Structures are given as structure tokens and as C-alpha cells.
XYZ file of C-alpha atoms in Angstrom:
548
model
C 7.799 7.714 -46.065
C 9.042 5.266 -43.511
C 12.093 3.307 -44.402
C 11.632 -0.464 -44.840
C 14.028 -0.791 -41.518
C 11.701 1.833 -39.783
C 8.608 -0.175 -40.625
C 9.664 -3.665 -39.789
C 10.731 -2.079 -36.385
C 7.380 -0.221 -35.572
C 5.831 -3.868 -36.316
C 7.868 -5.572 -33.942
C 7.131 -3.041 -31.334
C 3.448 -3.392 -32.449
C 3.547 -7.160 -31.966
C 5.354 -7.164 -29.016
C 2.981 -4.734 -26.905
C -0.147 -6.908 -28.510
C 1.315 -10.208 -27.193
C 2.176 -8.291 -23.721
C -1.170 -7.253 -23.508
C -2.397 -10.676 -23.853
C -0.070 -11.910 -20.970
C -1.066 -9.584 -18.774
C -5.312 -9.004 -19.265
C -6.123 -12.067 -21.356
C -8.000 -15.018 -20.153
C -8.842 -16.957 -23.080
C -6.916 -19.883 -23.864
C -6.369 -19.569 -27.709
C -4.807 -15.617 -27.199
C -2.755 -17.159 -24.283
C -1.355 -20.088 -26.328
C -0.719 -17.841 -29.237
C 0.963 -15.384 -26.942
C 3.069 -18.402 -25.574
C 4.239 -19.267 -29.096
C 5.501 -15.757 -29.986
C 7.503 -15.256 -26.752
C 9.030 -18.835 -26.733
C 10.227 -18.258 -30.571
C 11.766 -14.479 -29.882
C 13.224 -15.738 -26.766
C 15.315 -18.305 -28.871
C 16.478 -15.986 -31.083
C 17.425 -13.596 -28.405
C 19.211 -16.730 -26.752
C 21.112 -17.231 -30.194
C 22.252 -13.515 -30.125
C 22.998 -13.692 -26.347
C 20.628 -11.040 -25.586
C 19.926 -11.641 -22.271
C 18.051 -8.556 -21.167
C 15.526 -9.659 -23.779
C 15.744 -13.424 -22.395
C 14.841 -12.166 -19.134
C 12.010 -10.472 -20.373
C 10.720 -13.081 -22.221
C 10.781 -15.916 -19.663
C 8.992 -13.390 -17.315
C 5.922 -13.277 -19.810
C 5.748 -16.999 -20.503
C 5.828 -17.698 -16.838
C 2.904 -15.278 -16.425
C 1.461 -17.309 -19.189
C 1.890 -20.969 -17.531
C 0.361 -19.706 -14.542
C -2.625 -18.431 -15.982
C -2.827 -21.973 -17.927
C -2.890 -23.660 -14.823
C 1.103 -25.138 -15.356
C 2.607 -24.027 -11.932
C 5.733 -26.380 -12.397
C 6.543 -25.099 -16.078
C 5.454 -21.181 -14.658
C 8.194 -21.819 -11.528
C 10.826 -23.349 -14.133
C 10.742 -20.236 -16.100
C 11.024 -17.741 -13.667
C 13.813 -19.573 -12.130
C 15.321 -19.632 -15.435
C 15.096 -15.724 -15.613
C 16.632 -15.354 -12.256
C 19.322 -17.006 -13.536
C 20.298 -14.996 -16.730
C 19.923 -11.901 -14.634
C 22.949 -13.128 -12.764
C 24.773 -12.463 -15.858
C 23.444 -8.542 -15.986
C 24.176 -5.689 -14.287
C 21.926 -4.596 -11.483
C 20.403 -1.343 -13.214
C 17.132 0.007 -12.558
C 15.223 -2.405 -15.509
C 16.910 -5.634 -14.475
C 16.236 -4.893 -10.824
C 12.348 -4.216 -11.406
C 12.345 -7.803 -13.948
C 13.594 -9.412 -10.510
C 10.754 -8.154 -8.671
C 8.612 -9.414 -11.199
C 10.287 -12.964 -11.078
C 10.676 -13.022 -7.358
C 7.010 -12.107 -6.894
C 6.024 -14.781 -9.324
C 7.998 -17.227 -7.369
C 6.452 -15.998 -4.190
C 2.913 -16.658 -5.662
C 3.794 -19.982 -7.081
C 5.373 -21.449 -3.750
C 2.399 -20.220 -1.679
C -0.045 -21.705 -4.168
C 1.969 -24.806 -3.538
C 2.276 -24.251 0.402
C 5.944 -24.003 0.245
C 5.405 -20.899 3.040
C 9.138 -20.810 3.889
C 10.300 -20.046 0.411
C 7.666 -17.813 -0.856
C 8.206 -15.705 2.448
C 11.896 -15.442 1.058
C 10.873 -14.234 -2.145
C 8.763 -11.627 -1.043
C 11.143 -10.257 1.739
C 13.541 -10.149 -1.258
C 11.415 -7.705 -2.907
C 10.992 -5.461 0.148
C 14.989 -5.338 0.131
C 15.740 -4.824 -3.442
C 12.786 -2.547 -4.815
C 12.989 0.542 -6.089
C 9.546 1.519 -6.360
C 7.396 1.924 -3.465
C 3.996 0.360 -5.291
C 6.413 -2.797 -5.678
C 7.326 -2.645 -1.677
C 3.351 -2.127 -0.962
C 2.425 -5.525 -3.293
C 5.326 -7.431 -1.187
C 3.976 -6.402 2.241
C 0.595 -7.348 1.389
C 1.672 -10.515 -0.061
C 3.552 -11.283 3.058
C 0.319 -10.417 4.979
C -1.859 -12.747 3.099
C 0.808 -15.563 3.591
C 0.553 -15.156 7.133
C -3.340 -14.895 7.068
C -3.173 -18.358 5.166
C -1.472 -19.802 8.249
C -3.430 -18.216 10.773
C -0.910 -15.737 12.161
C -3.165 -12.989 12.163
C -0.567 -10.901 14.612
C 2.344 -11.211 12.076
C -0.086 -10.495 9.260
C -1.078 -7.324 11.049
C 2.363 -6.359 10.929
C 3.137 -6.341 7.689
C -0.327 -5.314 6.194
C 0.067 -2.035 8.159
C 3.599 -1.349 6.957
C 1.745 -1.814 3.175
C -1.461 0.532 4.054
C 1.122 3.232 5.627
C 3.273 3.493 2.679
C -0.394 3.581 0.351
C -1.448 6.462 2.385
C 1.782 8.298 1.865
C 1.488 7.847 -1.689
C -2.235 8.489 -1.899
C -2.870 5.351 -4.092
C -6.819 4.436 -4.022
C -6.393 1.356 -5.350
C -3.597 -0.111 -3.110
C -5.379 1.780 0.084
C -8.333 -0.593 -0.530
C -6.376 -3.462 -1.114
C -4.205 -3.122 2.189
C -7.462 -2.231 4.043
C -9.287 -5.310 2.654
C -6.691 -7.299 3.870
C -5.417 -5.647 7.139
C -9.411 -5.067 8.451
C -9.729 -9.000 7.592
C -6.213 -9.789 9.809
C -7.443 -7.593 12.632
C -11.100 -8.807 12.748
C -9.976 -12.314 12.934
C -7.398 -11.192 15.627
C -10.455 -9.964 17.802
C -9.930 -6.452 16.946
C -13.396 -4.395 16.129
C -11.717 -2.030 14.091
C -11.018 -4.756 11.414
C -14.971 -4.547 10.159
C -14.771 -0.645 9.806
C -11.252 -1.242 7.774
C -13.271 -3.614 5.524
C -16.066 -1.576 4.927
C -13.894 1.480 3.860
C -12.057 -0.653 1.794
C -15.681 -1.349 0.506
C -16.609 2.024 -0.212
C -13.365 2.848 -1.971
C -13.772 -0.111 -4.501
C -17.678 0.745 -5.110
C -16.637 4.259 -5.968
C -13.757 3.375 -8.163
C -15.298 0.339 -9.702
C -12.375 -2.007 -8.608
C -12.566 -5.471 -10.087
C -10.880 -6.911 -7.014
C -13.954 -5.617 -5.149
C -14.800 -9.412 -4.776
C -11.899 -10.096 -2.196
C -13.487 -7.497 0.284
C -17.070 -9.211 -0.322
C -15.578 -12.664 0.395
C -13.351 -11.248 3.520
C -16.218 -9.940 4.702
C -18.193 -13.014 4.371
C -15.616 -15.238 5.702
C -15.568 -12.930 8.755
C -19.289 -13.387 9.633
C -19.207 -17.050 8.926
C -16.405 -17.377 11.473
C -18.624 -15.527 14.287
C -21.434 -17.040 13.430
C -23.514 -14.333 11.933
C -25.003 -16.275 9.193
C -27.453 -13.527 7.491
C -24.600 -11.210 7.041
C -22.270 -13.750 5.792
C -24.928 -14.960 3.303
C -25.479 -11.168 2.272
C -21.851 -10.524 1.220
C -21.141 -13.853 -0.356
C -24.287 -12.872 -2.590
C -22.960 -9.666 -3.271
C -19.479 -11.563 -4.153
C -21.041 -13.548 -6.677
C -23.026 -10.679 -8.365
C -19.379 -8.909 -8.890
C -17.945 -12.169 -9.985
C -20.577 -12.328 -12.839
C -20.092 -9.074 -13.907
C -16.510 -8.786 -14.130
C -17.127 -12.322 -15.711
C -14.321 -14.119 -13.667
C -14.628 -17.928 -13.276
C -12.214 -17.917 -10.521
C -14.260 -15.676 -8.453
C -17.176 -17.136 -9.533
C -16.184 -21.024 -8.274
C -15.415 -19.646 -5.050
C -18.362 -17.549 -4.255
C -20.771 -20.475 -5.349
C -18.327 -22.773 -3.026
C -18.769 -20.448 0.119
C -22.808 -20.103 -0.434
C -22.664 -23.916 -0.496
C -20.719 -23.728 2.844
C -23.490 -21.741 4.138
C -25.850 -24.180 3.421
C -27.489 -22.100 0.641
C -28.680 -25.404 -1.748
C -30.358 -23.107 -4.266
C -26.817 -22.492 -5.625
C -25.854 -26.358 -6.027
C -26.770 -26.490 -10.127
C -25.406 -23.287 -10.820
C -21.828 -24.677 -8.862
C -21.880 -27.763 -10.509
C -22.295 -26.076 -14.060
C -19.475 -23.722 -13.301
C -17.311 -26.467 -11.880
C -17.861 -28.331 -15.135
C -17.046 -25.624 -17.118
C -13.977 -24.716 -15.330
C -12.733 -28.569 -16.034
C -13.644 -28.171 -19.393
C -11.514 -25.126 -19.999
C -8.278 -26.282 -18.032
C -8.519 -29.644 -20.099
C -8.599 -27.540 -23.343
C -6.033 -25.397 -21.896
C -3.687 -28.498 -21.131
C -4.231 -30.108 -24.485
C -3.484 -26.455 -26.390
C -0.391 -25.975 -24.176
C 0.805 -29.520 -24.783
C 0.343 -29.260 -28.675
C 2.058 -25.843 -28.259
C 5.316 -27.087 -26.576
C 5.429 -30.105 -29.160
C 5.481 -27.601 -31.552
C 7.747 -25.214 -30.186
C 10.230 -28.113 -29.637
C 10.583 -28.951 -33.161
C 11.488 -25.489 -33.883
C 13.756 -25.338 -30.995
C 15.829 -28.302 -32.423
C 16.352 -26.237 -35.637
C 17.779 -23.359 -33.457
C 19.671 -25.603 -31.466
C 21.303 -27.220 -35.014
C 22.180 -23.620 -35.717
C 23.252 -22.536 -32.118
C 25.806 -25.860 -32.480
C 27.237 -24.647 -35.828
C 27.795 -21.244 -34.609
C 29.362 -22.966 -31.319
C 31.629 -25.147 -33.737
C 32.702 -21.772 -35.015
C 33.642 -20.371 -31.674
C 35.272 -23.426 -30.814
C 37.624 -23.430 -33.414
C 38.773 -19.683 -32.340
C 38.652 -20.904 -28.876
C 41.311 -23.688 -29.871
C 43.830 -21.047 -31.772
C 43.328 -18.714 -28.499
C 44.102 -22.043 -26.362
C 47.490 -22.439 -28.291
C 48.842 -19.082 -27.264
C 47.655 -19.429 -24.010
C 49.573 -22.889 -23.366
C 52.544 -20.890 -24.960
C 52.411 -18.108 -22.672
C 51.511 -20.312 -19.538
C 54.738 -22.472 -20.307
C 56.702 -19.388 -20.149
C 54.948 -18.076 -16.952
C 55.174 -22.031 -14.997
C 58.521 -21.305 -13.380
C 57.314 -18.175 -11.734
C 54.597 -19.957 -10.416
C 56.046 -22.555 -9.098
C 58.466 -20.009 -7.397
C 55.885 -18.085 -5.777
C 53.873 -21.415 -4.796
C 57.025 -22.787 -3.089
C 57.630 -19.369 -1.378
C 54.194 -19.343 -0.001
C 54.243 -22.966 1.107
C 57.634 -22.449 3.028
C 55.857 -19.444 4.534
C 52.838 -21.336 5.795
C 55.251 -23.922 7.232
C 57.069 -21.207 9.162
C 53.807 -19.992 10.563
C 52.569 -23.591 11.578
C 55.982 -23.980 12.989
C 55.826 -20.614 14.940
C 52.383 -20.961 16.233
C 53.080 -24.183 17.724
C 56.179 -23.480 19.303
C 54.398 -20.241 20.914
C 51.862 -23.070 22.026
C 54.213 -25.287 23.162
C 55.976 -22.390 25.477
C 52.871 -21.260 26.661
C 52.449 -24.464 28.009
C 55.609 -25.145 29.776
C 55.273 -21.942 31.276
C 51.672 -22.933 32.727
C 53.541 -26.377 33.787
C 56.299 -24.460 35.506
C 53.963 -22.070 37.264
C 52.123 -25.268 38.535
C 55.313 -27.017 39.936
C 56.414 -23.694 41.380
C 52.940 -23.558 43.118
C 53.198 -26.838 44.216
C 56.325 -26.325 46.016
C 55.467 -23.405 47.566
C 52.639 -25.122 48.884
C 54.203 -28.454 49.975
C 57.381 -27.171 51.106
C 57.169 -23.418 52.211
C 53.522 -23.044 53.358
C 53.005 -26.279 55.380
C 56.756 -25.629 56.871
C 55.364 -22.156 57.850
C 52.413 -24.024 59.382
C 54.545 -26.071 61.319
C 56.270 -23.513 62.632
C 53.292 -21.783 63.803
C 51.784 -24.814 65.294
C 55.116 -25.168 67.489
C 55.149 -21.456 68.382
C 51.387 -21.966 69.752
C 52.063 -25.137 71.987
C 54.991 -23.090 73.706
C 54.165 -21.712 77.425
C 55.864 -18.427 76.272
C 54.129 -17.559 72.946
C 55.537 -14.570 70.978
C 52.241 -13.173 69.663
C 53.849 -10.804 67.004
C 56.095 -13.612 65.661
C 52.743 -15.906 65.235
C 50.824 -13.107 63.476
C 53.829 -12.179 61.278
C 54.089 -15.921 60.288
C 50.462 -16.323 59.682
C 50.521 -13.401 57.464
C 53.551 -15.059 55.404
C 51.641 -18.491 55.361
C 48.418 -16.580 53.961
C 50.554 -14.680 51.317
C 52.121 -18.104 50.345
C 49.016 -20.197 50.034
C 47.881 -17.021 47.919
C 50.579 -17.089 45.421
C 50.125 -20.813 45.468
C 46.341 -20.784 44.753
C 46.927 -18.316 41.933
C 49.081 -20.809 39.732
C 47.859 -24.071 41.238
C 46.531 -26.913 38.336
C 43.291 -25.842 36.942
C 40.373 -28.663 36.389
C 38.718 -26.331 33.520
C 35.268 -28.395 32.653
C 33.236 -28.269 29.629
C 30.808 -25.741 31.384
C 33.490 -22.738 31.474
C 31.215 -20.212 32.576
C 30.485 -22.181 35.747
C 34.055 -22.368 36.501
C 34.342 -18.720 35.802
C 31.414 -17.953 38.202
C 32.962 -19.857 40.547
C 35.954 -17.864 40.768
C 34.053 -14.363 40.495
C 31.508 -15.109 43.340
C 34.141 -16.605 45.701
C 35.309 -12.955 45.944
C 31.947 -11.760 46.709
C 31.379 -10.584 50.706
C 28.802 -8.455 52.549
C 31.150 -5.136 51.521
C 31.494 -5.888 47.847
C 28.931 -6.639 45.356
C 29.694 -8.074 42.259
C 27.462 -8.430 38.779
C 27.976 -10.216 36.031
C 26.204 -9.945 32.228
C 26.099 -12.353 29.373
C 28.849 -14.892 31.211
C 26.749 -17.745 29.822
C 26.379 -16.748 26.057
C 30.261 -16.422 25.157
C 30.591 -19.200 22.828
C 33.411 -20.630 25.584
C 33.760 -23.958 23.513
C 35.845 -22.127 20.861
C 38.511 -21.487 22.681
C 41.130 -23.750 23.661
C 42.114 -24.850 26.850
C 45.075 -22.602 27.257
C 43.133 -19.649 26.292
C 40.492 -20.634 28.851
C 43.245 -20.877 31.792
C 44.715 -17.765 30.479
C 41.145 -15.832 30.880
C 40.988 -17.492 34.310
C 43.985 -16.614 35.612
C 43.732 -13.008 34.328
C 40.232 -12.570 35.854
C 41.797 -14.336 39.458
C 44.782 -11.629 39.224
C 42.274 -8.857 38.845
C 39.913 -9.777 41.635
C 42.486 -10.584 44.018
C 44.138 -7.138 43.168
C 40.547 -5.646 43.947
C 40.368 -7.464 47.133
C 43.680 -6.236 48.523
C 44.021 -2.716 47.154
C 40.878 -0.900 45.753
C 38.666 -0.742 48.675
C 35.888 -1.076 46.234
C 32.225 -2.121 47.125
C 30.537 -2.619 43.312
C 32.501 -4.600 40.937
C 31.210 -5.163 37.159
C 32.189 -7.905 34.847
C 30.469 -7.465 31.130
C 30.877 -10.469 28.655
C 30.049 -9.539 25.133
C 30.912 -11.041 21.615
C 31.796 -8.978 18.741
C 32.888 -10.278 15.383
C 34.895 -13.278 16.175
C 36.564 -12.077 19.417
C 35.364 -12.336 22.982
C 35.450 -9.015 24.917
C 35.669 -8.762 28.902
C 34.881 -5.604 30.654
C 35.888 -5.002 34.335
C 35.281 -2.024 36.282
C 34.950 -1.318 39.990
C 34.283 1.949 42.125
C 37.571 1.534 44.064
C 39.964 4.179 45.006
C 41.607 3.787 41.574
C 45.515 4.504 41.219
C 47.824 6.303 38.821
C 48.527 3.366 36.556
C 52.146 1.647 37.268
C 52.440 -1.937 36.006
C 53.084 -3.911 39.088
C 54.120 -7.328 38.964
C 50.228 -8.802 38.859
C 49.351 -6.419 35.976
C 52.211 -7.022 34.017
C 51.897 -10.711 34.564
C 48.317 -10.242 33.251
C 49.639 -8.428 30.426
C 52.213 -11.003 29.379
C 49.584 -13.740 29.715
C 47.225 -12.094 26.995
C 49.976 -11.055 24.795
C 51.224 -15.076 24.662
C 47.876 -16.121 23.651
C 47.224 -13.327 20.926
C 44.944 -11.462 23.207
C 45.147 -7.573 24.657
C 44.152 -6.279 28.109
C 44.117 -2.432 28.390
C 44.160 -0.940 31.950
C 42.219 2.439 32.665
C 42.418 3.981 36.316
C 42.565 7.511 38.043
C 42.733 8.333 41.535
C 39.145 8.044 43.324
C 37.811 7.072 39.696
C 37.868 3.265 40.347
C 39.385 0.344 37.748
C 38.833 -0.482 34.365
C 40.307 -3.073 32.155
C 39.040 -4.476 28.709
C 40.542 -8.112 28.086
C 39.855 -9.206 24.022
C 40.764 -12.313 23.082
């Protein structure tokens, strides 16, 4: 003999299965309202006990029922509440399946209200988190239908082919027929003649299995042939769909089939269409009235539940007050410790800011000093050498060797001056770099760059831009003077929050020894918090990696 507890438990289980069956399959307003009331009461009790997993379960059923009753706004709110409660629960397989259900509900509701971007986001979430392949098939199929409704048949085909591929691997005839029907329609509308054979294959499967969704395939074929102008075939499939809608007693299919036949000028169906629209209007009005009554009745019961909740909350609040007193006492004991830690952290922060500012000022001072030296070198040394050369050239007994030496010294002084002269960094730093790099291109030296304009140069300070400019200038000058390279490559890439520059040439290479130029480049990068790595061997070219 079963105990009273066991009997009660069995009754609860039977009731749950009964009303869940109604929520999933029933079309009768009275049954749906009774299931709605049942699940609302169960949700209220679960909320009181903070059994949030059951709360989510009931919100799922309530949302489904509200959708069937045409209450799209309420259905959406129930689904959103379910997702919020899920955030408090562990991400186990059961709760993931609940989220898939709710995301699918929201995806359908958003599509019905033409919020296509939100709908796509819901279905893509399912693809990302779903544990069951059937859930992924349905999600890709819904994405395909979403793109079909927007006329984007290419994107529809891309997603429906994924659904079809998974269906075939699972050997699931129902899903194969579903995806074949929609994929065939998308292909046909895109201009691919194979689309019709896909729809016909889906039709064969659905006829053989007596699939209630066969109406969708008839509708797709009728729509396609109407689009191509083949009215006879379009009428044939539309009437086939009408017969199936009547056979399965699906009033939505029936309305849709009659509407499509009227589009095809089949006026003999006009009275039947008017009758069915009146019937649908009456059903919806009746559903709205019963739903409103159920909401009102539940609100009264809900107020009583909330009163019980308030009493429970008051008892919990009293406990919390006692706990708060104890916490406050402990907090006072720890307050001085936290104040000391805060002062220390503030001091460290101030130190870091001052150190960073000092470093920046020091770097700016170096640039200014370099510019002053550069100006003096150009104005005093280089110009003096140039005047001496002019005087020698005006003499009758010109010392050619001396003139050549002076010219060599003049060019070196001018180059040194140029590498430290004041820069005019523009807003288009990529163009500044291109001008610098291409100035080293000659008939014997080919230079290639990649992604130079794709870098977020505007995120860098002027000091960092000047440093990059100077380092690249030194590398290019080093190449021109010593490498004997014929090909130079400069590749720019963004990784994480850094810009990386890869320099390489096919010159004679060298045994790495940090000369003044290379050491200077390394110092410059270090000063702005960047790095520079040199790599070279004799006859194996020269490579540099700059990160800033």
C-alpha cells in the first residue's frame, strides 16, 4: 500500500504531465487557460520557496501558452523573466536546455514582431550553447527562415545547409524533411533549379510519414510557382495544402491556404475564407476575454501570496538586522586597517603618475635637445663646410681630393641633422611613414609595406609617433648605408593592445653588435615602454621586431 506522501507525489506528477501536455499540444482556449492558471499558481509557490529552477520551468510553459493565445507581449515578458531567474542558477545541462527553450521562444517572438536583429541574436545564442544536435538543427533552420523572410536567400541557404548536414548525420527523417523543404525553397528563389527537387524530396518524406508539417512544403511549392508565373502548378499545390490544413484541423494553416488561393484569383474560396476569418476572430476574442479573466483572478491570489511573502521577508529582515549589528562591530575593528591600505594605494598611485610624468618630460627634453643639436649642426657645421667647398671650387688650383672629402663630411653632417631635425607629425601618421619609407626606394632597392594604414595610429601619443618615425628612419638609413639589400619588407599588425612592426631585408646581414645607431634605436623604444629585437647573420639578411 502506498503512503499518503507517495500518493500525493504521484498526483502532483500526473497533474504536471497533464498540463504540460496541454501547453505543448492543445489548441483549445479553455484547456490552455486552465493550464495557464495551474502553472501561475505553481510558479507563485516556487517563488515563495525560492525554488528558481522550477520557476524557470513554469515561466517556459506560461510563455508558450501566452503565445498560443496571441498574447505576444506577455509571452515575451515571461520568457525574459525566465532568463533572469536562470542567471541565478548553475550552468548544468538542464538549465542550458531551459535557456535554449527560452531563447527560441524570444527568437520566434522577435521575428513575428519584425525585430530581425534581436531574433538572429537569440538563434545564434542557441547554436553557441546547445548541447543537443536537434536544438542546433532547429536554430539553423530558424535562422534560415529569418533570412528568407528578409529576401536574403544566399544567407538562408548557408544556414539551412548546416541544418540539413546535421540532420543527415543524425538520420532524422523529420528534421531532414524540415530542412530540405526550406532549403529547397531558398535555393529555388535564389535561381537554383535544384531547389524544386529538394522540396519534392521533402514532400515524399512527409507524405510517407504523414507529417503534420507537410503543409509548409505545399506552401513553399505554391509560393515558388506563383513567383515564377506558373499559376497552374501554384494552384495545384495551394489546394493540396488546403486539404492537409483541413485534415489536421489547423486553423492557421487553413487561413493561410485560403488567402494564398485568393491571391491566385480562385474566387470560389472567398466565402470559405470569410467564414474562417470570422471564426478566427471569434476564437481570439474569446481567448482574450478568458485570458484577461484568468489574469485578474490570479492577481487576487497573487496579492495573498505577496502578503505571505512580506511576512516572511519581515522575519528575515529582523534576522538581518541582528547580523548587521554584528558585521558593523567587526567593520569598526577593521576600518583603520582599510584606511591605511587605501592611503598606501593612493601613495603608490601618485608615485606612479609622477614617475610617468617625469619619464615623459625627460623624453620630451631629449627630443628638444636633439633638435637643437640638429639645428646647430645644420646651421653652423654643415653650412660652414658648404661655404668652404664653394671657396675651394672658385680657386684656380682646386684640390679635388679636398673637395671630395669636404663634400663627404657635408653629406654626413646633413644626414645627422636630418635624423634629429624637428618633425611635423600630421593627423595622417600613416602618410608620414609612407613618405619616409618611400624616400629610400631606388632603382636597385624595392620596398614593400603591408597594413600601414590599418593601424590605430591615433591611439598613440605624439612622442610615441615621433619615436617610431625616428627608429624606422635609423633602420632605413642603416639599410641604405650597409646592407646592400635589394628588397625591404615592412609589415604592420595589431595584436591585443599593441602595434607590432616587422622589418626585414635581404642584405648581407652582419654579426649583431649594437652600433650607435642600433643602440640609439633600442634606447628610444625603451623610453616609451616599447621593445625592439634585432636578428641577423652573415648573408642571411637583417630582421627587426618593434612592439609599442
